[in-house]
Short mmCIF file of C-alpha atoms in Angstrom, two decimals:
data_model
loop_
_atom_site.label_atom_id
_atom_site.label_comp_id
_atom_site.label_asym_id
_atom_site.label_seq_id
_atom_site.Cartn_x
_atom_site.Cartn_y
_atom_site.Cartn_z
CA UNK A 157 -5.79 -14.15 -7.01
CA UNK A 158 -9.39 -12.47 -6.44
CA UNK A 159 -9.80 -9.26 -7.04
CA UNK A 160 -12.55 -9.03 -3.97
CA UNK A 161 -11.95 -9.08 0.06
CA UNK A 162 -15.57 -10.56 0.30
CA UNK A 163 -17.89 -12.84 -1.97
CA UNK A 164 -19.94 -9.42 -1.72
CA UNK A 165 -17.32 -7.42 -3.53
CA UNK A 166 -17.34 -7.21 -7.62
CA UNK A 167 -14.72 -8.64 -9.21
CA UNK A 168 -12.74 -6.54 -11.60
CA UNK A 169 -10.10 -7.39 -14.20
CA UNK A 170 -6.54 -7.00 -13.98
CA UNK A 171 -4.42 -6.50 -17.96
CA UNK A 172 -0.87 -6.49 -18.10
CA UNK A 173 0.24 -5.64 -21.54
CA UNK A 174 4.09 -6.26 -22.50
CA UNK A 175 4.54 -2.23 -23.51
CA UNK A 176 3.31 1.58 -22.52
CA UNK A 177 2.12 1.32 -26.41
CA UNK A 178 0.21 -1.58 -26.19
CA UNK A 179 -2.02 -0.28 -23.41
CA UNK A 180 -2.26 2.81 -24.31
CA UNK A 181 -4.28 1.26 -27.84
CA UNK A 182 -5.70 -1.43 -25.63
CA UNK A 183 -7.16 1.42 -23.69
CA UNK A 184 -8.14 3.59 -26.87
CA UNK A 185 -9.85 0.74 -27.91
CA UNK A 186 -11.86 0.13 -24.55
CA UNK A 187 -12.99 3.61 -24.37
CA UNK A 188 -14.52 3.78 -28.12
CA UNK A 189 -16.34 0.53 -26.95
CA UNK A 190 -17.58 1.92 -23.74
CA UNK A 191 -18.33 5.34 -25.57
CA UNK A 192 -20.34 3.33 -28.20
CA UNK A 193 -22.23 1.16 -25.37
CA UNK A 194 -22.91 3.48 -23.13
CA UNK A 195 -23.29 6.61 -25.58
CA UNK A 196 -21.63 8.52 -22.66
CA UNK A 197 -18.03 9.64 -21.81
CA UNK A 198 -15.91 7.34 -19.14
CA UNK A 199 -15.57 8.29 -15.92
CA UNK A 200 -12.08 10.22 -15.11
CA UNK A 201 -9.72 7.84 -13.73
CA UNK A 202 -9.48 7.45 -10.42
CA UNK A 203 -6.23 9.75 -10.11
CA UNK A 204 -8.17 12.87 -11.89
CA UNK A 205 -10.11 12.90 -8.66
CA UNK A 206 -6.48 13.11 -6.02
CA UNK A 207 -7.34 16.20 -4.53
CA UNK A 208 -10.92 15.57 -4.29
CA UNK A 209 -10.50 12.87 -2.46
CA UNK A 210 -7.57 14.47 -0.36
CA UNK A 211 -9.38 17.37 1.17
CA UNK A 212 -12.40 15.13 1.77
CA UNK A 213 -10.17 13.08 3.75
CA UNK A 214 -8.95 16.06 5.72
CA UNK A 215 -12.34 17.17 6.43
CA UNK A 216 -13.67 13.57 7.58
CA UNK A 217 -16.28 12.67 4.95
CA UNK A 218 -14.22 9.33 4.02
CA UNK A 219 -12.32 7.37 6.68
CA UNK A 220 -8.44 6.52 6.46
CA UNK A 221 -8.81 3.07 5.37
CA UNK A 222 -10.92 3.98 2.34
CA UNK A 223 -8.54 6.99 1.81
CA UNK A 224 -5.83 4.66 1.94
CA UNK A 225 -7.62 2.29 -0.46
CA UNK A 226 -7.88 4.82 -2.92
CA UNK A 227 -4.61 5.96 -2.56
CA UNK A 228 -3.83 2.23 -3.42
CA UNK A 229 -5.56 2.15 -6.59
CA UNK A 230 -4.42 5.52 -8.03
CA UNK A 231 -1.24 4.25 -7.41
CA UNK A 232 -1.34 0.68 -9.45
CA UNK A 233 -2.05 -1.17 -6.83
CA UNK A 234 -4.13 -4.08 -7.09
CA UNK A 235 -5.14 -7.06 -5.49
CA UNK A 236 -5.13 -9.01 -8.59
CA UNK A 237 -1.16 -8.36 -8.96
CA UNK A 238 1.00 -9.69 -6.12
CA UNK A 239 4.02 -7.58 -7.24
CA UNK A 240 2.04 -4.58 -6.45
CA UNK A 241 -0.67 -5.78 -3.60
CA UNK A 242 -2.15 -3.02 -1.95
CA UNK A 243 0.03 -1.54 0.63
CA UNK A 244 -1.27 -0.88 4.63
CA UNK A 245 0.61 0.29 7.87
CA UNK A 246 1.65 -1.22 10.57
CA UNK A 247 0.06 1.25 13.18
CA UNK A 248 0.17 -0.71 16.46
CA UNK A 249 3.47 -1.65 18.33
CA UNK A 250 1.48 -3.37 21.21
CA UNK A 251 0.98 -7.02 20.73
CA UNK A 252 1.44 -7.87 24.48
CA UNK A 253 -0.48 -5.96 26.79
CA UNK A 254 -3.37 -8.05 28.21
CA UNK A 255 -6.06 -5.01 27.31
CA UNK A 256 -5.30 -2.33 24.33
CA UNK A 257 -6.01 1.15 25.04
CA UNK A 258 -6.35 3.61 21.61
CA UNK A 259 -6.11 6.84 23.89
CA UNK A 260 -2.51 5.54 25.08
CA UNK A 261 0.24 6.96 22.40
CA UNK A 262 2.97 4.55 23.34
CA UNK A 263 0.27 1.54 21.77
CA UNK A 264 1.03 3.13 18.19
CA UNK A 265 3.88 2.56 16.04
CA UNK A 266 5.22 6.18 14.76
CA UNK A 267 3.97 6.67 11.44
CA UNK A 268 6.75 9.20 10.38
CA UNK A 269 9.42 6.06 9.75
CA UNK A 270 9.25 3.62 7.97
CA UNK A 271 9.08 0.01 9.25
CA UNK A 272 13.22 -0.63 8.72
CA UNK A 273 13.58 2.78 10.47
CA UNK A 274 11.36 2.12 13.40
CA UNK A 275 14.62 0.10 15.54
CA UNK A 276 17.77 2.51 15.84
CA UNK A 277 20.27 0.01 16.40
CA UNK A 278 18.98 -2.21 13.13
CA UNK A 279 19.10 1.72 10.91
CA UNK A 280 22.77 2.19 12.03
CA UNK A 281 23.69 -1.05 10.45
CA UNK A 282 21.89 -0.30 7.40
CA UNK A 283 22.77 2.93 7.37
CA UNK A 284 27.18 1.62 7.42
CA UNK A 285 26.15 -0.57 4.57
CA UNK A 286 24.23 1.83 2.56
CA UNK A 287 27.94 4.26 2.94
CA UNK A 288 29.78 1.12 1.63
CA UNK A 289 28.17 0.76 -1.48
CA UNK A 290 28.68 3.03 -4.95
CA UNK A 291 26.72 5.99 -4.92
CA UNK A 292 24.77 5.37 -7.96
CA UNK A 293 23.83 1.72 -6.71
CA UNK A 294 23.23 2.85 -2.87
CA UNK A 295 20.21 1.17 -0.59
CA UNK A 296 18.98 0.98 2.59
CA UNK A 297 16.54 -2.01 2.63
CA UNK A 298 17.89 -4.82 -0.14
CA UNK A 299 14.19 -6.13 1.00
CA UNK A 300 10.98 -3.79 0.51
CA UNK A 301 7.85 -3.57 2.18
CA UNK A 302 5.56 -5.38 -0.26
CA UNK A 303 6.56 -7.90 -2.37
CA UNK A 304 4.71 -11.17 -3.97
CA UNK A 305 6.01 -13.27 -1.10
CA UNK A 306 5.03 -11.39 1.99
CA UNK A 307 1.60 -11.01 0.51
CA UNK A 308 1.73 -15.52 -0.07
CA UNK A 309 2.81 -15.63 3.46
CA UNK A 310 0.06 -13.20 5.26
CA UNK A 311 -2.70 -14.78 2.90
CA UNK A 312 -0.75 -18.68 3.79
CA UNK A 313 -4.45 -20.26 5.22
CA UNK A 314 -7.58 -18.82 2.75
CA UNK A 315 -4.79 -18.87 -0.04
CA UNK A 316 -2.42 -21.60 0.10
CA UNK A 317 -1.80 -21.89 -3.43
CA UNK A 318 0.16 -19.21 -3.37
CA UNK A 319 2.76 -20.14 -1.14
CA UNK A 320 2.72 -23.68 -3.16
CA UNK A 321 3.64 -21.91 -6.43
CA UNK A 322 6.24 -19.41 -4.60
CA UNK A 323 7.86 -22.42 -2.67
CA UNK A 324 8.26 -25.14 -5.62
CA UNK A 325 4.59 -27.31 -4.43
CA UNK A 326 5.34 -27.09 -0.79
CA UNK A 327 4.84 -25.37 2.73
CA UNK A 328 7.90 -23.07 3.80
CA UNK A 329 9.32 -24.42 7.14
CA UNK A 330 7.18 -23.75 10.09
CA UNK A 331 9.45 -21.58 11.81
CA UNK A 332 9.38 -18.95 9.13
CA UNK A 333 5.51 -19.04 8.45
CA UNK A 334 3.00 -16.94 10.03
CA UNK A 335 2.25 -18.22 12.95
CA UNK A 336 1.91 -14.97 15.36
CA UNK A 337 0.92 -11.92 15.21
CA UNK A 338 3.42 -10.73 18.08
CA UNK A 339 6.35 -13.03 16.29
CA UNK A 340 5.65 -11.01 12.58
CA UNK A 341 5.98 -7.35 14.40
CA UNK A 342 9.03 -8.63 16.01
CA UNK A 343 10.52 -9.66 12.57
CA UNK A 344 9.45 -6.53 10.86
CA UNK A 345 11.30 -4.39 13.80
CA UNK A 346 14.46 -6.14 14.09
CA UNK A 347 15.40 -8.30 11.68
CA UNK A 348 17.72 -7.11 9.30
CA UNK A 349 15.64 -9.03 5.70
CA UNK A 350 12.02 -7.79 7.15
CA UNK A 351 10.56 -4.53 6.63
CA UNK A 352 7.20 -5.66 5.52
CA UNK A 353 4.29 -3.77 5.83
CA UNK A 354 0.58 -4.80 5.91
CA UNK A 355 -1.78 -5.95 4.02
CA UNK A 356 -5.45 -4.30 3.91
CA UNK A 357 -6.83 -7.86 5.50
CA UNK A 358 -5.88 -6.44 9.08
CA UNK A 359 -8.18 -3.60 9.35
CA UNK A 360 -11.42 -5.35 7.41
CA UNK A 361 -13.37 -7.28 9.61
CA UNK A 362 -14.83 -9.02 7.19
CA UNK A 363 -11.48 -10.72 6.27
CA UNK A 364 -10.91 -11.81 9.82
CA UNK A 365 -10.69 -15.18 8.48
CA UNK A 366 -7.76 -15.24 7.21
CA UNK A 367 -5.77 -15.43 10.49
CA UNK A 368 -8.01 -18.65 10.69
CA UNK A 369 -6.79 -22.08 9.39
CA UNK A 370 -10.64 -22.87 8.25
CA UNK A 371 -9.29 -25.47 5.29
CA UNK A 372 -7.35 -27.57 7.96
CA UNK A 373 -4.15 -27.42 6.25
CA UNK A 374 -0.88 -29.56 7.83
CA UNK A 375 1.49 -26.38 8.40
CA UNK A 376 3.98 -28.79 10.55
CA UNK A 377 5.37 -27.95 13.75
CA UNK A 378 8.38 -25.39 14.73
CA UNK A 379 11.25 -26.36 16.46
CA UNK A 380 9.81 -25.89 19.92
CA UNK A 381 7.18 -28.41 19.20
CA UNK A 382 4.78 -25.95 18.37
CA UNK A 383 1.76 -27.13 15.80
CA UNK A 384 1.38 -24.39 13.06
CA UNK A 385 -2.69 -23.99 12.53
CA UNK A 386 -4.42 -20.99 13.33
CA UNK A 387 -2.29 -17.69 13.56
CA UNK A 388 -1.53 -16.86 17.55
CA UNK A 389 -3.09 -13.75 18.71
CA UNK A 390 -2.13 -10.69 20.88
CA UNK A 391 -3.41 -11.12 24.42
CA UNK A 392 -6.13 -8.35 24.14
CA UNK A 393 -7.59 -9.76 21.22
CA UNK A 394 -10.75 -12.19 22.30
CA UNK A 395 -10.76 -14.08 18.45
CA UNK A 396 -9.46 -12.75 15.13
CA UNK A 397 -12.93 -10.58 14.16
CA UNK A 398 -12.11 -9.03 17.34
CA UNK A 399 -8.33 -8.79 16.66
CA UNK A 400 -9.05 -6.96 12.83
CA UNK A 401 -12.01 -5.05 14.55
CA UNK A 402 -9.80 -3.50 17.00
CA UNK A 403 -6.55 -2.68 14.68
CA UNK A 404 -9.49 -1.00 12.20
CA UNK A 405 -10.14 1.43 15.58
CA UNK A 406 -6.62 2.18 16.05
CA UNK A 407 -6.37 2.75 12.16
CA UNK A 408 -9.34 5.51 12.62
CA UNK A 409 -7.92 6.58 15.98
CA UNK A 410 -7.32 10.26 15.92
CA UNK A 411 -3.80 9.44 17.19
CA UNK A 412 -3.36 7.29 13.60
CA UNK A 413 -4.96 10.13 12.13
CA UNK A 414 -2.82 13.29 12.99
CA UNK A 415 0.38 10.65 11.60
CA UNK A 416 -0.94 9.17 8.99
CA UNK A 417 -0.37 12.44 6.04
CA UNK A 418 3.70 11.27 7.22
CA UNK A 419 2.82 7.83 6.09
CA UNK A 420 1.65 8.44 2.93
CA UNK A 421 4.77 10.72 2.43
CA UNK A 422 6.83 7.99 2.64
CA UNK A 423 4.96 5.44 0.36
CA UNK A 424 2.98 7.46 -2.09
CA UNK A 425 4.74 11.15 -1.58
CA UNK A 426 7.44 13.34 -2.20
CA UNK A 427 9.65 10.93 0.34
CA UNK A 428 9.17 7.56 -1.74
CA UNK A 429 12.79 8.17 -4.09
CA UNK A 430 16.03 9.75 -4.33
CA UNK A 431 17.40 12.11 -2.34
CA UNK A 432 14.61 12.74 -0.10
CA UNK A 433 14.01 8.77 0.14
CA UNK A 434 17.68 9.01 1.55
CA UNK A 435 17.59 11.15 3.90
CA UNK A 436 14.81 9.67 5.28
CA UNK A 437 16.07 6.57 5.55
CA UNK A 438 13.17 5.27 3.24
CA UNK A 439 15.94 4.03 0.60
CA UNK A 440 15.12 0.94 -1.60
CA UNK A 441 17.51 -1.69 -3.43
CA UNK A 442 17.32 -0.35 -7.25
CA UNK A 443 14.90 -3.25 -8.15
CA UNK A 444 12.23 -1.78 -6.43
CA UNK A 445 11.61 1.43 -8.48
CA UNK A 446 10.27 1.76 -11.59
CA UNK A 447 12.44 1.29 -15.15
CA UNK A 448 11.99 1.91 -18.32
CA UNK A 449 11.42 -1.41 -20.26
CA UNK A 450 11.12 -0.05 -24.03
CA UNK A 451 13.91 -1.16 -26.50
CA UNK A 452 15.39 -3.12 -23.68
CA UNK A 453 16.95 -6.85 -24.67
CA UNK A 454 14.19 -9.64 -24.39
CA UNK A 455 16.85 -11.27 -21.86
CA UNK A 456 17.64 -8.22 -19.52
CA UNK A 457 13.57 -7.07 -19.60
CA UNK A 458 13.19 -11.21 -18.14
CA UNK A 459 15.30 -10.44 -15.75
CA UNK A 460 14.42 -7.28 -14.65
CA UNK A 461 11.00 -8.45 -14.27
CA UNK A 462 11.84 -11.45 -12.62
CA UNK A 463 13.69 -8.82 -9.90
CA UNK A 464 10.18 -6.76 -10.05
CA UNK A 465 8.28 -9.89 -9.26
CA UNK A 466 10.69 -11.47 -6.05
CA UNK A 467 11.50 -7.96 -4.74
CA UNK A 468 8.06 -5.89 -5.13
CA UNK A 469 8.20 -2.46 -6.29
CA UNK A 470 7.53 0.73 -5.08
CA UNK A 471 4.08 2.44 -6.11
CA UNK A 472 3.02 5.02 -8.22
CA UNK A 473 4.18 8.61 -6.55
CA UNK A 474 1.53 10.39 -6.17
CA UNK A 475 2.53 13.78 -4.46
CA UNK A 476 5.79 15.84 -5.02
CA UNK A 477 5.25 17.80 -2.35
CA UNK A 478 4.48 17.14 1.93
CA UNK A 479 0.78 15.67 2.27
CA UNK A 480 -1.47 17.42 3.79
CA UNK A 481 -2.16 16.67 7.67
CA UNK A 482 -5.67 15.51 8.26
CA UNK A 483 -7.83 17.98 10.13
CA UNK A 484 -8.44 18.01 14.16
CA UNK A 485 -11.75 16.17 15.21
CA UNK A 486 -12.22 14.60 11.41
CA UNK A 487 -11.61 11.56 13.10
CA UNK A 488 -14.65 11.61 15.26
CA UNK A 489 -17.17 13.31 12.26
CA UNK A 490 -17.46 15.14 9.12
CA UNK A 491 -16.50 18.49 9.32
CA UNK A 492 -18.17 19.73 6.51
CA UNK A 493 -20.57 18.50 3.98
CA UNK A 494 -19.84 17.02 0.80
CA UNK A 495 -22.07 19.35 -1.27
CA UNK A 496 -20.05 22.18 0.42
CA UNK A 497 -16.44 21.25 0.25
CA UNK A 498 -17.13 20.19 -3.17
CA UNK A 499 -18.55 23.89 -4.41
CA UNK A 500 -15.42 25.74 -2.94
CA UNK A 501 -12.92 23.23 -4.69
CA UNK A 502 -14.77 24.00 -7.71
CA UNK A 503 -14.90 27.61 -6.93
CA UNK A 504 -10.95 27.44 -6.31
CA UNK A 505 -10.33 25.46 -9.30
CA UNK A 506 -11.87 28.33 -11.52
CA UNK A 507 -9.88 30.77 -9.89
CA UNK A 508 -7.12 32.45 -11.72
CA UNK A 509 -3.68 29.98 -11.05
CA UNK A 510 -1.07 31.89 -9.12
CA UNK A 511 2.15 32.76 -10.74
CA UNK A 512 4.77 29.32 -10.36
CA UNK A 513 7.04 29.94 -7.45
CA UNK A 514 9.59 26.87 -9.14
CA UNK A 515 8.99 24.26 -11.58
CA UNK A 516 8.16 20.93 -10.71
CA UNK A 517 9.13 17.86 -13.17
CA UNK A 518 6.39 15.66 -14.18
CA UNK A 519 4.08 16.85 -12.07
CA UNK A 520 1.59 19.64 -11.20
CA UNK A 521 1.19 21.57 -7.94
CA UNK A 522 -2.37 21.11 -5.88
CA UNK A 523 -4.01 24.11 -4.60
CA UNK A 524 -6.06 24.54 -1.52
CA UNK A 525 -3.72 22.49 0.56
CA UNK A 526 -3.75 19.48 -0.88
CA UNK A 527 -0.36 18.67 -1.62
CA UNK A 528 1.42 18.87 -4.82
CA UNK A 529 0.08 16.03 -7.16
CA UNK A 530 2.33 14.19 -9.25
CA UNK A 531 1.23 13.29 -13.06
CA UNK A 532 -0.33 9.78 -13.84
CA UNK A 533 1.73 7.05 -15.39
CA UNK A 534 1.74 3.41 -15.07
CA UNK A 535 3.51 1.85 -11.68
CA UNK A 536 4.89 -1.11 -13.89
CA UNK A 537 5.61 -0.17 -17.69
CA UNK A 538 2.72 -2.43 -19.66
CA UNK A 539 0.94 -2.70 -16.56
CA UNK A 540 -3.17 -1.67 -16.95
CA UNK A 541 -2.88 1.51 -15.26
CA UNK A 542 -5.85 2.80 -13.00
CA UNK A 543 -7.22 4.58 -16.07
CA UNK A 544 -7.08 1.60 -17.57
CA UNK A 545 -9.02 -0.16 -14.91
CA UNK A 546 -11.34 2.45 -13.97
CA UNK A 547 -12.33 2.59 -18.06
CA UNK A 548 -12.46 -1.51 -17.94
CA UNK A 549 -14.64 -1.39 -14.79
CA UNK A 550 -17.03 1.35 -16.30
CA UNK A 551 -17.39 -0.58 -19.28
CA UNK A 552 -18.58 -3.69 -17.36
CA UNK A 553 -21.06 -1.60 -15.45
CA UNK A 554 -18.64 -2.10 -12.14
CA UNK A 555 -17.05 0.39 -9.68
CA UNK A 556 -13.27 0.85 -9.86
CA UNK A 557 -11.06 -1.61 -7.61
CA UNK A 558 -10.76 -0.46 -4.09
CA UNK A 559 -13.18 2.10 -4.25
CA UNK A 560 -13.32 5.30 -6.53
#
């Protein structure tokens, strides 16, 4: 799959090496090239800069989709790997109202839930399962919010090969494509295998034409007679650039904004796993997290990969502790220069640390309120990690993937 969302975009390389060893000499190796051709040091990776690019967030000097796009690629994620496609939110709820108003709350989906949370009555039959099963083997969701086959089924018209190679050479049935935007929130908030997020196609315009069936592809007809071609639209949306246009407002709403720290909590923070993924109800089948493929038996890493690859997996955690909420009115403007939020975190970061309060596994507490910051590692052991990309990408004279 590309690696850009327009022709305009570079394209980047994605590695995926069958051991943490293996990259990490793969990546030894790029960097004493890149130090050699460009008699310079690399870049940091694109994690080094977290809080950075938190607190300039919070202040309004980037907006939430390119926060959420870096987020994305600190975290592993990649549009050159289905199994770990970047990851957006649902953040509207109305797809039937004949005009969309931003300034109305009840038009937003609430951010502080995830998407198999969202319907109470679908959460109390998860939740009876979930009580059921063995405590060390307990889930919530035995579906996850990203996975290979939700990202073939969004992308269906500009990339049809995908579906062809996750369907055995052929279109899924009609019914159970995307056909409507209205039909795939309904499926996401009540049925019981759909808790599929977004994709970051729905909030670039540029992209809009992927809800369009441009290569005229036979997608059949469902079982009301309807013929499958372009995807059906909400009622307030006038085409599908005005469609993406108008979910990219609501993104960088200031309603979207003041939820979206909760969000992030639940996919990249301190609520992605265990106990705190538990109790709030953000609980994954076992598949979905991370494992630790070294020494394991050729046979049971196939097959735990194979799970990886048909289930998705959860990202990189990036914060151990609550995120940050962004600031009042950063919605609307900058609140703050660069040159001057960048001197005090400097100014902060040469301070004296203050004496640890607890410890914190694997990770390393932010200062200046910008959440604690978990350590890097790799999102998929082997995987090219976004230290590994962002020293590829310097290397080939190219920014990092989804921004930097």
């Amino acid at each position: 799959a590309s690696t850009r969302l327009t022709p305009d975009d570079p394209e980047t390389l994605h590695l995926a090496l069958s051991s943490h060893g293996s990259r990490e000499q793969l990546l030894q190796a790029i960097e004493r090239a890149a130090a050699a051709h460009r008699r310079s040091p690399l870049p940091p990776p694109p994690e080094a800069r977290l809080r950075e690019k938190t607190e300039m967030w919070r202040h309004g000097l980037i907006d939430n989709y390119s926060y959420l796009s870096y987020l994305n690629d600190a975290a592993g994620r990649s549009l050159s790997d289905l199994t770990q496609y970047p990851v957006f939110p649902w953040v509207l709820k109305d797809y039937t109202s004949k005009t969309l108003d931003l300034e109305d709350a009840a038009a937003y989906r609430d951010l502080s839930k995830p998407v198999g949370a969202l319907d109470a009555d679908r959460l109390e039959g998860f939740r009876e399962r979930c009580a059921s099963l063995e405590p060390e083997s307990r889930f919530l969701y035995g579906t996850h919010y990203s996975a290979p086959a939700f990202v073939a089924f969004f992308l269906l018209r500009v990339a049809p090969e995908l579906t062809l190679h996750l369907h055995g050479g052929r279109f899924d049935e009609p019914d159970r494509q995307f056909a409507s935007i209205q039909d795939a929130w309904a499926s996401a908030l009540k049925n019981n295998t759909d808790v599929k997020e977004l994709i970051p196609q729905f909030y670039h315009p540029p992209s809009a034409g992927f809800l369009i069936n441009g290569r005229g592809l036979e997608l059949g007809e469902t079982q009301s007679g309807t013929a499958v071609s372009d995807v059906a639209l909400p009622p307030w949306a006038d085409s599908p650039a005005d469609f993406v246009t108008q979910c990219r407002a609501a993104l960088e709403s200031e309603h979207c904004s003041s939820q979206l720290h909760l969000w992030i909590d639940l996919i990249f923070g301190h609520l992605q796993r265990g106990d705190k993924a538990e109790r709030a109800d953000n609980l994954f089948c076992p598949q979905c997290y991370s494992a630790d493929y070294e020494g394991m038996p050729p046979e049971e890493r196939r097959a735990m990969e194979a799970a990886v690859a048909e289930f998705g997996q959860v990202p990189l955690q990036l914060f151990v502790e609550p995120h940050p909420p962004r600031l009042a009115g950063a919605s609307r403007g900058a609140l703050t220069s660069a040159t001057e939020l960048l001197a005090r975190l400097e100014r902060e970061n040469d301070a004296p640390p203050p004496l640890p309060t607890h410890g914190i596994s694997g990770g390393i507490s932010g200062g200046g309120g910008g959440g604690g910051l978990a350590g890097p590692g790799s999102a998929v052991p082997g995987s090219a990690s976004s230290r590994s990309a962002a020293a590829m990408a310097a290397l080939l004279g190219q920014p990092s993937p989804l921004g930097t």
